[in-house]
XYZ file of C-alpha atoms in Angstrom:
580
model
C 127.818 170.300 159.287
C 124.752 169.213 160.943
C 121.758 168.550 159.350
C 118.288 168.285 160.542
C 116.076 165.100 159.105
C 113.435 166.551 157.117
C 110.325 165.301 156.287
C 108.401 165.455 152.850
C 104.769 165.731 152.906
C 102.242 164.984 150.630
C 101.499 167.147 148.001
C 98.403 168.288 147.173
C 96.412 166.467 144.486
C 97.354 168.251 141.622
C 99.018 167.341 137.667
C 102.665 165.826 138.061
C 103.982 168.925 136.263
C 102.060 170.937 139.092
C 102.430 169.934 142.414
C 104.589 172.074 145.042
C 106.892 170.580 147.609
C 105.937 171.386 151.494
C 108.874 170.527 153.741
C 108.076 170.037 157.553
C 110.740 170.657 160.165
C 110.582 168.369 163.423
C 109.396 171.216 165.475
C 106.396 172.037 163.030
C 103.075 171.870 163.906
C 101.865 171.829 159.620
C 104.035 171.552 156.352
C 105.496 174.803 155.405
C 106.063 175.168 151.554
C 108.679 177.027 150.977
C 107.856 178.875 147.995
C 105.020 178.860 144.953
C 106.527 177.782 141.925
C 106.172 174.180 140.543
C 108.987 171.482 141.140
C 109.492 172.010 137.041
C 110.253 175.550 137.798
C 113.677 173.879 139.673
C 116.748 174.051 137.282
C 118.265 170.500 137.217
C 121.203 171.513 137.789
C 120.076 173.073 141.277
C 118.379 169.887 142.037
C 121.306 167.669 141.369
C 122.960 169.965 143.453
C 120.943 169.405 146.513
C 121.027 165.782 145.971
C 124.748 165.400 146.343
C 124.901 167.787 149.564
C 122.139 165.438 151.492
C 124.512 162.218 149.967
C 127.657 163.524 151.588
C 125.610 165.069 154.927
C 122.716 163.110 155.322
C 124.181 159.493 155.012
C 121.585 156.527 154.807
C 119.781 155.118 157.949
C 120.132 151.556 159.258
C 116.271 150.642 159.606
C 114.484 149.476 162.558
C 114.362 146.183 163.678
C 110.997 145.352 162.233
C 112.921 145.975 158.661
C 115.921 144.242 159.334
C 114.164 140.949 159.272
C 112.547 141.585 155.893
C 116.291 142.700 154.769
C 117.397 139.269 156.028
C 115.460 137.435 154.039
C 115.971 139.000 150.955
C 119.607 138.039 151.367
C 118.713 134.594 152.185
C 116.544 134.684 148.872
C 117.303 132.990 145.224
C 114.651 133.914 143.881
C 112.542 137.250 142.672
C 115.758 138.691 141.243
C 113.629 140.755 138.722
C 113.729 144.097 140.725
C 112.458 147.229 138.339
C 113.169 150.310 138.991
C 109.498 151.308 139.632
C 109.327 148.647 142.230
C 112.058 149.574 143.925
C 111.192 153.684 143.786
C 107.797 152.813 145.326
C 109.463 150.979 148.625
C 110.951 154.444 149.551
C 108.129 156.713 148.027
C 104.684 155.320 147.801
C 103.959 155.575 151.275
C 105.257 159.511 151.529
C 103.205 160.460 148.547
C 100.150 158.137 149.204
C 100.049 156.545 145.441
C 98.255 153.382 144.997
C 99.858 150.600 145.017
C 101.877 147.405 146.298
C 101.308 148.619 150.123
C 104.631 147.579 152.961
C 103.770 145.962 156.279
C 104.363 148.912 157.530
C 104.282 152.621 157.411
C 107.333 153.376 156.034
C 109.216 156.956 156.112
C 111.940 158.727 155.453
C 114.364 156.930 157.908
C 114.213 153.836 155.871
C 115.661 155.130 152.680
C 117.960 157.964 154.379
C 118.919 160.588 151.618
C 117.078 158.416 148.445
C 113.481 159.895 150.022
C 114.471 163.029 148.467
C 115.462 161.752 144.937
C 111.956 160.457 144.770
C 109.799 163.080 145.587
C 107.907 163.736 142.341
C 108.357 161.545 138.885
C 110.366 164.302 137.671
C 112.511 164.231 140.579
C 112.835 160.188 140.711
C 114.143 160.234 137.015
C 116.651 163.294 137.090
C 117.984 161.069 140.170
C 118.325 158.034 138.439
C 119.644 159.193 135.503
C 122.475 160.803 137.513
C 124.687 157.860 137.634
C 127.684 159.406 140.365
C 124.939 160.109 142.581
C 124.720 156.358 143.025
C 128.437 155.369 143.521
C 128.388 155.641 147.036
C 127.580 152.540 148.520
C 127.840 152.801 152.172
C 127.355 149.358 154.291
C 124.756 151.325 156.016
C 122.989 151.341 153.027
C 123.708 148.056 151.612
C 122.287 146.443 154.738
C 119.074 147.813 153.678
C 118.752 144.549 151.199
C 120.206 143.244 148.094
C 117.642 144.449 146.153
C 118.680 147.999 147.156
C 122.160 147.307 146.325
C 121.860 145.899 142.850
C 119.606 148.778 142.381
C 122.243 151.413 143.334
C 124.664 149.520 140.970
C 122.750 149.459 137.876
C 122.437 153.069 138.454
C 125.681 153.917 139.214
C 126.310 152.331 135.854
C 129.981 151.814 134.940
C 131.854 154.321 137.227
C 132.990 152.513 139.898
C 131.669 152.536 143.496
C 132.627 153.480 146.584
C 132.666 151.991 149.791
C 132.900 152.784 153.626
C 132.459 150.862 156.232
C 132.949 151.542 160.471
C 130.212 153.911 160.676
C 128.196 154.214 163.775
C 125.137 153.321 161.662
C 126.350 149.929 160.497
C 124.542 146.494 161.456
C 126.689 144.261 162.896
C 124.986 141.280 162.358
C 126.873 138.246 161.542
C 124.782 137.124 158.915
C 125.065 140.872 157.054
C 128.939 140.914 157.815
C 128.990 137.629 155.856
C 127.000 139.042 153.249
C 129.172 142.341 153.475
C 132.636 140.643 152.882
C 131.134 138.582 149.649
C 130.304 141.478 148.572
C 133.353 143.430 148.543
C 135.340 140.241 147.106
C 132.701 139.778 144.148
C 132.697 143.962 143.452
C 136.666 144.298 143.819
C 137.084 145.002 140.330
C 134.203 147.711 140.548
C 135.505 149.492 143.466
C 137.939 152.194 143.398
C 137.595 153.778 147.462
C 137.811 151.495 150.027
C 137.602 152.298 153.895
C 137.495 149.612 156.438
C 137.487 152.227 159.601
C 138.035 150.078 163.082
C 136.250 147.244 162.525
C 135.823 143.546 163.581
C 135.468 142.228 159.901
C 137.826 138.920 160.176
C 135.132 137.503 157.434
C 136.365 139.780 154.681
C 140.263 139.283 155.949
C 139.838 135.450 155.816
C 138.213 135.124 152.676
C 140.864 137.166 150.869
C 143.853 135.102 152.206
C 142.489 132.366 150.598
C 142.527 133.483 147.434
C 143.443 137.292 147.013
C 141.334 138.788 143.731
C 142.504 141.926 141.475
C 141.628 145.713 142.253
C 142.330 147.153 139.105
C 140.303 149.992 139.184
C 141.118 150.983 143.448
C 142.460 154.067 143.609
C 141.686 155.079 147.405
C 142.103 152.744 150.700
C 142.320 152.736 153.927
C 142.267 150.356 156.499
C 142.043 151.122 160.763
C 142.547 147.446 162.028
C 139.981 146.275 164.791
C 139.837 143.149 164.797
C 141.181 139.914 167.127
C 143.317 138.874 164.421
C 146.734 140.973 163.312
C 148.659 140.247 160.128
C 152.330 141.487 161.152
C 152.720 141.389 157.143
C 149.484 143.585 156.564
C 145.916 141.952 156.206
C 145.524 140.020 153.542
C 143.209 142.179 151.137
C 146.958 144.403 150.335
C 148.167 140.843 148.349
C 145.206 141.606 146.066
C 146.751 143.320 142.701
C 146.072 147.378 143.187
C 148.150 148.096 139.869
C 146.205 151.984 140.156
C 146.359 152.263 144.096
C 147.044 156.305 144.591
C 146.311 156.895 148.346
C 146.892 154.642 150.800
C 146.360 154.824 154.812
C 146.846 151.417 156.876
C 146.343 152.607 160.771
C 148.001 150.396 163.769
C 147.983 147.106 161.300
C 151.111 145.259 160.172
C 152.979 147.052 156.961
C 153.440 144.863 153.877
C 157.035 146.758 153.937
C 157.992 144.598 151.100
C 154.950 144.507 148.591
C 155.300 146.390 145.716
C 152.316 148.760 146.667
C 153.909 152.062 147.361
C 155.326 153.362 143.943
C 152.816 155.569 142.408
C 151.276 156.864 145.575
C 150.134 160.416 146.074
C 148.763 160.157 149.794
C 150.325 157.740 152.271
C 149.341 157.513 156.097
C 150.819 155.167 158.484
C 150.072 154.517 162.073
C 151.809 152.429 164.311
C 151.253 150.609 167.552
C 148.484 150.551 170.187
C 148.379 153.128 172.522
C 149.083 151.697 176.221
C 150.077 148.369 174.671
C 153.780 147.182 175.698
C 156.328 145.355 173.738
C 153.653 145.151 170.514
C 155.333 143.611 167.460
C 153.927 146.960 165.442
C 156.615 149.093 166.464
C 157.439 151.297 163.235
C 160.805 149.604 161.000
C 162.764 152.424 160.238
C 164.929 151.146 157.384
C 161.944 149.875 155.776
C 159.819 152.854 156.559
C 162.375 154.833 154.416
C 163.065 152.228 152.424
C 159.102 152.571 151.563
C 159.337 155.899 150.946
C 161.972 155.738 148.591
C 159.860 153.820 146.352
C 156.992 156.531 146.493
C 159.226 159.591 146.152
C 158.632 160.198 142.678
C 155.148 160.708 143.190
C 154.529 161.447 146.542
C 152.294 164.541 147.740
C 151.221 164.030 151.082
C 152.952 161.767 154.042
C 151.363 161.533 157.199
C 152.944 159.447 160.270
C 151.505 158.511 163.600
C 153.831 156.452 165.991
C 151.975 155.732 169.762
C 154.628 153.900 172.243
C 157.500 153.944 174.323
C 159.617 157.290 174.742
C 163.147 155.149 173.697
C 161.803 153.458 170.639
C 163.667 156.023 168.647
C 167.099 156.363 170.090
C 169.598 154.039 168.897
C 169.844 154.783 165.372
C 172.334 153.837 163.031
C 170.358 155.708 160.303
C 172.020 159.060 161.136
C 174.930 158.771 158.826
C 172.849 157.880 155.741
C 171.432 160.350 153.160
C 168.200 161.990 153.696
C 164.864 160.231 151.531
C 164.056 163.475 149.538
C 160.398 163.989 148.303
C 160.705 167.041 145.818
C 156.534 166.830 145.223
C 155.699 166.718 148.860
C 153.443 169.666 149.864
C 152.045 168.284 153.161
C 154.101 166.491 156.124
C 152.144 165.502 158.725
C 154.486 163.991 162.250
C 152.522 162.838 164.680
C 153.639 161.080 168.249
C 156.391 160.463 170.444
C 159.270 163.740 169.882
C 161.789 160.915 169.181
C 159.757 159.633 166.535
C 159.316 163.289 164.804
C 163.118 163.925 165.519
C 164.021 160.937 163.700
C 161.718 161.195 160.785
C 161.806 164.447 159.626
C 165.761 164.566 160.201
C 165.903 162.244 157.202
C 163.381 163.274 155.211
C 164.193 166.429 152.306
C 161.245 168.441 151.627
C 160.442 171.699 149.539
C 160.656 174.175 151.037
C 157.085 175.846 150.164
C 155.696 172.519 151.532
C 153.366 172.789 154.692
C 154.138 170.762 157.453
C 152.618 169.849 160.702
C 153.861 168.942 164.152
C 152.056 167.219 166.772
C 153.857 165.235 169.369
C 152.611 164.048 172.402
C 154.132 166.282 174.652
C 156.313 168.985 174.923
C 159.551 168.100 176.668
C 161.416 170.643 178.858
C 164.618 172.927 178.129
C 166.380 170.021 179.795
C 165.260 167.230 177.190
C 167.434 166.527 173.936
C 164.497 166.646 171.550
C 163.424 169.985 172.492
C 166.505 171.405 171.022
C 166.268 169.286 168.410
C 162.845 170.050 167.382
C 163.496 173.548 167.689
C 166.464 173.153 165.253
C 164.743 171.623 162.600
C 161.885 174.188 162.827
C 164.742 177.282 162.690
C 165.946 175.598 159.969
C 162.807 175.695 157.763
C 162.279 178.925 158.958
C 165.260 180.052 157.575
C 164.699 179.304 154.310
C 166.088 181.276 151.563
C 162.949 181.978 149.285
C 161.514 185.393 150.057
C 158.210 184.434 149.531
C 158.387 181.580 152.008
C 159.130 184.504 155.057
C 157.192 183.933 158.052
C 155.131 186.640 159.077
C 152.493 185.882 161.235
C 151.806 183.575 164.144
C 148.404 182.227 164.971
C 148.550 181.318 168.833
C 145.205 179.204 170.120
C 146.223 178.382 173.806
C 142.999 176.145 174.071
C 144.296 173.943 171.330
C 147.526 174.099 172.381
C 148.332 175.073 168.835
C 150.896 177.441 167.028
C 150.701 177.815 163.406
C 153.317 179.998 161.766
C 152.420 181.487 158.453
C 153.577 183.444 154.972
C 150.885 186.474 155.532
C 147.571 187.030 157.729
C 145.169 186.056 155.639
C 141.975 183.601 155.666
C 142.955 182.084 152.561
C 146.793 181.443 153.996
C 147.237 178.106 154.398
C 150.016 177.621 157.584
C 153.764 176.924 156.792
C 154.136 174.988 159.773
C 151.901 173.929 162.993
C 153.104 172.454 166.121
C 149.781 171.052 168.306
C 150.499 169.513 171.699
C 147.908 166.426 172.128
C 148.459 165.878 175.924
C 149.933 169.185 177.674
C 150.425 169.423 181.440
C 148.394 171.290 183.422
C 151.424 174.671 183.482
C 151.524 173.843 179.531
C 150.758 176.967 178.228
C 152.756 179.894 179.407
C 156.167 178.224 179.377
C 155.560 176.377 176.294
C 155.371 179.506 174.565
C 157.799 181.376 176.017
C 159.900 178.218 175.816
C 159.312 178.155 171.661
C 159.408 181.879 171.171
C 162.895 181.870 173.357
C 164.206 178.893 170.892
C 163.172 180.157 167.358
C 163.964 183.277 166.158
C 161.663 185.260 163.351
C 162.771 188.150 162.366
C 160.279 188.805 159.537
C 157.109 188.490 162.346
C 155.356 191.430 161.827
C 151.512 190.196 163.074
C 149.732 187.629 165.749
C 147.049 186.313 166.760
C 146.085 185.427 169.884
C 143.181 183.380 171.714
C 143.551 181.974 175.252
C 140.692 179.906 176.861
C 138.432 180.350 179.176
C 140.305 180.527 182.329
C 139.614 179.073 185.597
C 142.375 180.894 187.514
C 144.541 183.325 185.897
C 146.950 181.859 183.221
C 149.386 184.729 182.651
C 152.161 185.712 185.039
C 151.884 188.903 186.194
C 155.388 189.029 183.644
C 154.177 187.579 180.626
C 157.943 186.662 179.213
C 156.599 185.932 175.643
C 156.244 189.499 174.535
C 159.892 190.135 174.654
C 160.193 187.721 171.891
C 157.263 189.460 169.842
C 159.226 193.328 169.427
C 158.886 193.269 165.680
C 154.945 192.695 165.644
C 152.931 195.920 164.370
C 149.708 193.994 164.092
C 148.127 192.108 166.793
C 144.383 190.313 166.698
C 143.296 189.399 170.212
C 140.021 186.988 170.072
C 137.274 187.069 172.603
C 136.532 188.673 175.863
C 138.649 186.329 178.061
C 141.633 186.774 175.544
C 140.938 190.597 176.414
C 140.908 190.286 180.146
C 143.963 188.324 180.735
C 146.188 189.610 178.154
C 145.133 193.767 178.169
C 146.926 194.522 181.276
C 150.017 193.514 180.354
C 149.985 195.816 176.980
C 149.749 199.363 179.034
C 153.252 200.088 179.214
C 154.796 202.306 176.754
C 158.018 200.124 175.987
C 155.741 197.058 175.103
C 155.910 196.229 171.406
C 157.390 199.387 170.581
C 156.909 198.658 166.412
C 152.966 197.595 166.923
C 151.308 199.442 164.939
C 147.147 198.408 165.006
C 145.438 195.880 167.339
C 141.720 194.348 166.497
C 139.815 193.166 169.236
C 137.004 190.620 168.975
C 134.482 190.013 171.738
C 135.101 193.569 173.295
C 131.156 193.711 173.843
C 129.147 192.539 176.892
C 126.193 191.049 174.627
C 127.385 191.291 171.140
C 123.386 190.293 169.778
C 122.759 190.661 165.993
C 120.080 193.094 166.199
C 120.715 194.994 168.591
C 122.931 198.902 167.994
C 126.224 199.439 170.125
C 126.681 201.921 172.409
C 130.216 202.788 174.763
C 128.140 201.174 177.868
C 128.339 197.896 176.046
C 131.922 197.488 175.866
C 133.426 195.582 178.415
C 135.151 197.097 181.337
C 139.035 196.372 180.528
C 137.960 197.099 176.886
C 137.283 200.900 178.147
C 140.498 201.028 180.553
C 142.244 200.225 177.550
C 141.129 203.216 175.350
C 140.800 206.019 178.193
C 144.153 205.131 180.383
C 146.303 202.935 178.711
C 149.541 203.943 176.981
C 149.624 202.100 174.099
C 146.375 203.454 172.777
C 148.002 206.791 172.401
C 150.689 205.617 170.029
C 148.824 202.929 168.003
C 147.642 203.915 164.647
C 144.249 201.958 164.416
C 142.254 200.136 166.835
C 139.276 198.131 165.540
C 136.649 196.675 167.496
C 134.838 194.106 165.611
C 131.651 193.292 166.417
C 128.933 190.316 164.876
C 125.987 192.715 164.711
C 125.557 194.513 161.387
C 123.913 197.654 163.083
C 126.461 199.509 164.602
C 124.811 202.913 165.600
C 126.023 206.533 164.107
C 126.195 208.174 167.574
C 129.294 205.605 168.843
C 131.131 205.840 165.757
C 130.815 209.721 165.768
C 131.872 209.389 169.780
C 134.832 207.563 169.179
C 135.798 209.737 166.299
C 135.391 212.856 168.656
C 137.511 211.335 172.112
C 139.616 208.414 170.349
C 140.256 209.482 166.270
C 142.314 205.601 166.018
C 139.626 203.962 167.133
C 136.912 202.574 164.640
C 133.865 200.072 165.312
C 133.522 197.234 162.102
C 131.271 194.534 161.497
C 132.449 191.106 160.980
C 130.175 189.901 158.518
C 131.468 192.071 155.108
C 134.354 190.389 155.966
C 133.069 187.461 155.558
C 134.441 186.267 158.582
């Protein structure tokens, strides 16, 4: 979600309990208030509301250079520790709202502050955000390196919650002298934090002050750590020795496993990565009898496991592991295999899983008929699709060529989350077509009654002037084809009358030349294959329904009543009371 920086103007000089808000959008030539009713007219609720949504989307602003220096200081300051909170309100507001006062060195503005502009607007609004101590919790680096007076602000009114922290955003100041500051931080909040992220970073400061002399986390409940700097701890960096006795989700990415720390029981979310892509003969190669071993320990509480492995195509042959029992997670509802196919093969062959649990597939490529693990992969997904439980039946397929994705789920819907999803991260260049036809020809489905299908934008033609896959797809009766390129390429193939002889309804999005908002349909707007289809092809005789969806809401009278008169199956429907 994207959202614009807005800036608030000055209101006009009117009682606190009666001045209106104007809002002015970058391409505005003069504030443009939104609406006539006081700021006290605002439920608190709603307000509160608003605040939260620019916290999580509007995160704060590193300030300019000229401000950095200032922020220096005040680190390198003893003294002035006295900071009310009507001092600190009037760095961020004063100069918006032109009160008199202490005046900055320079014109400040909304950039400074980030999202905390908006939380001191009016008095009203200044105290409803202060008093509304989660608001406060997140303390961003970004933010922090706005000054410790900011900081110890945000913590006295974030009041006993617990904070949280990220840090490895693109906004973050990487001065030494704040990264200092930064890593004494975190070691004299530990016991206040409970969500740590350290996200690719070159933070050795924090990692070296913590192996001196590891301090308790008793109230961290969320971390995760993407290693980034010079220094690698084969036995994990140094800040997993501190006590997490509460630790629930845990994701360490391409840094050393503490495989023997007693860190893993009680987990609910655990993500691993391992090695450095293009690095050979790294030391972080993934340890499979510890990995399981690991995951033994977290079984009884276990919800969600992803696992990311990035090397060699051998590292998982070899195994002695094949004779042992599998680790079985009976809580797990969310797998998550991502890498080499040798990897995946050898994880998820040892792994027992519910069977309503969701899992995802994602290796790096898609090996040939010819290669071991394609059988093998294709094995282990028959074998979840087989299932017993009737309610775990697959019955629709979700194909997005462009993403090189195939998600197979329980029913059509929205709100259906997949059963399983196989994404191909680096496909050749012929990827597509016999990838599919490759799958479909390995797995069988005999419950697949509806599909979806969207194929990209095509330079040259994709599809074979045989398209194999459909002889795998005879039991579909509903089929969704997506956009106008998905139309051209795959339309010509569904003429014939033996083609999907059980289909039943197709919907077609993008069927219009200019599919504009505002502006009625008519049977010259459809595209040119769109109308082949419905005056000459075959399978339009014996379908049932045929739905063109459209994004305009004003879909004229006179090409509904056509297509009702020359093509009764046929029906024109708006996307939006679908809510799509």
């Amino acid at each position: 979600m994207t959202v614009q920086r807005l800036r608030v103007v000055r209101a006009t000089a009117k009682p606190a309990a009666e001045r209106t808000g104007g809002i002015m959008y970058p391409a505005a030539d003069r504030p443009v208030v939104l609406n006539r009713k006081t700021i006290s007219d605002l439920p608190a609720e709603s307000l509160l509301a608003i605040f939260f949504l620019l916290r999580d989307c509007w995160p704060p602003v590193v300030p300019p250079s000229d401000f950095e220096q200032d922020s220096e200081s005040e680190l390198d300051s003893e003294g002035d520790e006295e900071y009310s909170e009507e001092e600190g309100s009037r760095s961020g507001s004063d100069s918006l709202r032109g009160i008199k006062g202490r005046q900055p060195a320079r014109e400040a503005g909304p950039r400074d502050l980030g999202w905390i502009v908006l939380t001191h607007v009016c008095r009203r609004w200044r105290q409803l955000g202060i008093n509304a101590a989660p608001i406060w919790t997140d303390l961003s680096f970004a933010l922090i390196a706005l000054g410790h007076r900011w900081t110890t602000t945000m913590l006295n009114r974030a009041q006993d919650l617990g904070i949280r922290i990220v840090r490895g955003e693109s906004t973050c100041n990487d001065n030494p002298r704040l990264m200092d500051y930064e890593a004494e931080f975190i070691v004299s909040h530990l016991d206040k934090i409970v969500e740590l992220r350290l996200l690719d970073i070159n933070f050795i400061e924090l990692e070296q002050i913590l192996e001196d002399k590891p301090c308790p986390a008793p109230r961290l409940r969320v971390l995760e750590l993407t290693e980034g700097s010079d220094a690698t701890w084969e036995d994990g960096p140094p800040i997993l020795n501190c006590p997490m006795p509460n630790l629930r989700s845990l994701a360490l990415h391409f840094c050393g496993v503490p495989w023997t720390l007693d860190i893993f029981g009680g987990l609910v979310y655990l993500e691993l990565g391992f090695e450095f892509e293009g690095v050979e003969g790294h030391s972080l190669y993934p340890a499979y009898p510890q990995l399981f071993d690991v995951l033994r320990k977290a079984s009884a509480t276990l919800q969600t496991l992803k696992l990311d492995m990035l090397g060699d195509r051998s590292s998982g042959r070899g195994s002695d592991e094949g004779s042992k029992p599998a680790v079985s997670l009976p809580h797990l509802t969310l797998l998550e295999l991502s890498g080499e196919p040798c990897f995946i093969v050898r994880i998820f062959r040892h792994l027992g899983i519910p069977d309503q649990a969701q899992f995802n597939l994602c290796p790096r490529y898609w090996p040939r008929e010819d290669d071991a693990y394609h059988s093998d992969l294709a094995s282990m997904l028959q074998c979840r699709i087989d299932a017993p439980h009737p309610k775990q039946l697959i019955t629709h397929v979700d194909i997005q060529y462009e993403l090189n994705t195939l998600s197979l789920m329980v029913r059509p819907s929205a709100k259906s989350l997949h059963r399983f999803r196989v994404s191909i991260e680096r496909p050749r260049s012929d990827f597509s077509n016999w990838w599919i036809e490759s799958l479909f020809s390995s797995l069988k489905l005999p419950a697949l009654t509806s599909m979806k299908i969207e194929l990209p934008v095509p330079t040259s033609p994709i599809l074979p002037d045989s398209f194999g896959a459909l002889a795998y797809w005879q039991t579909v009766q509903s089929l969704s084809l997506c956009e106008e390129h998905t139309l051209r390429q795959l339309l010509p193939h569904l003429h014939s009358d033996d083609i999907l002889p059980y289909l039943k309804s197709v919907s077609l999005s993008g069927a219009w030349k200019q599919d504009l908002s505002g502006k009625a349909k008519a049977w010259s707007d459809l595209h040119g294959d769109v109308q082949s289809f419905l005056t000459r092809g075959k399978l339009r005789q014996r379908l049932q329904s045929i739905v063109l969806l459209s994004n305009s809401s004003d879909l004229s009278d006179s090409l509904s009543e056509a297509l009702k008169a020359h093509y009764p199956n046929v029906t024109v429907r708006s996307l939006w009371p679908l809510g799509l």
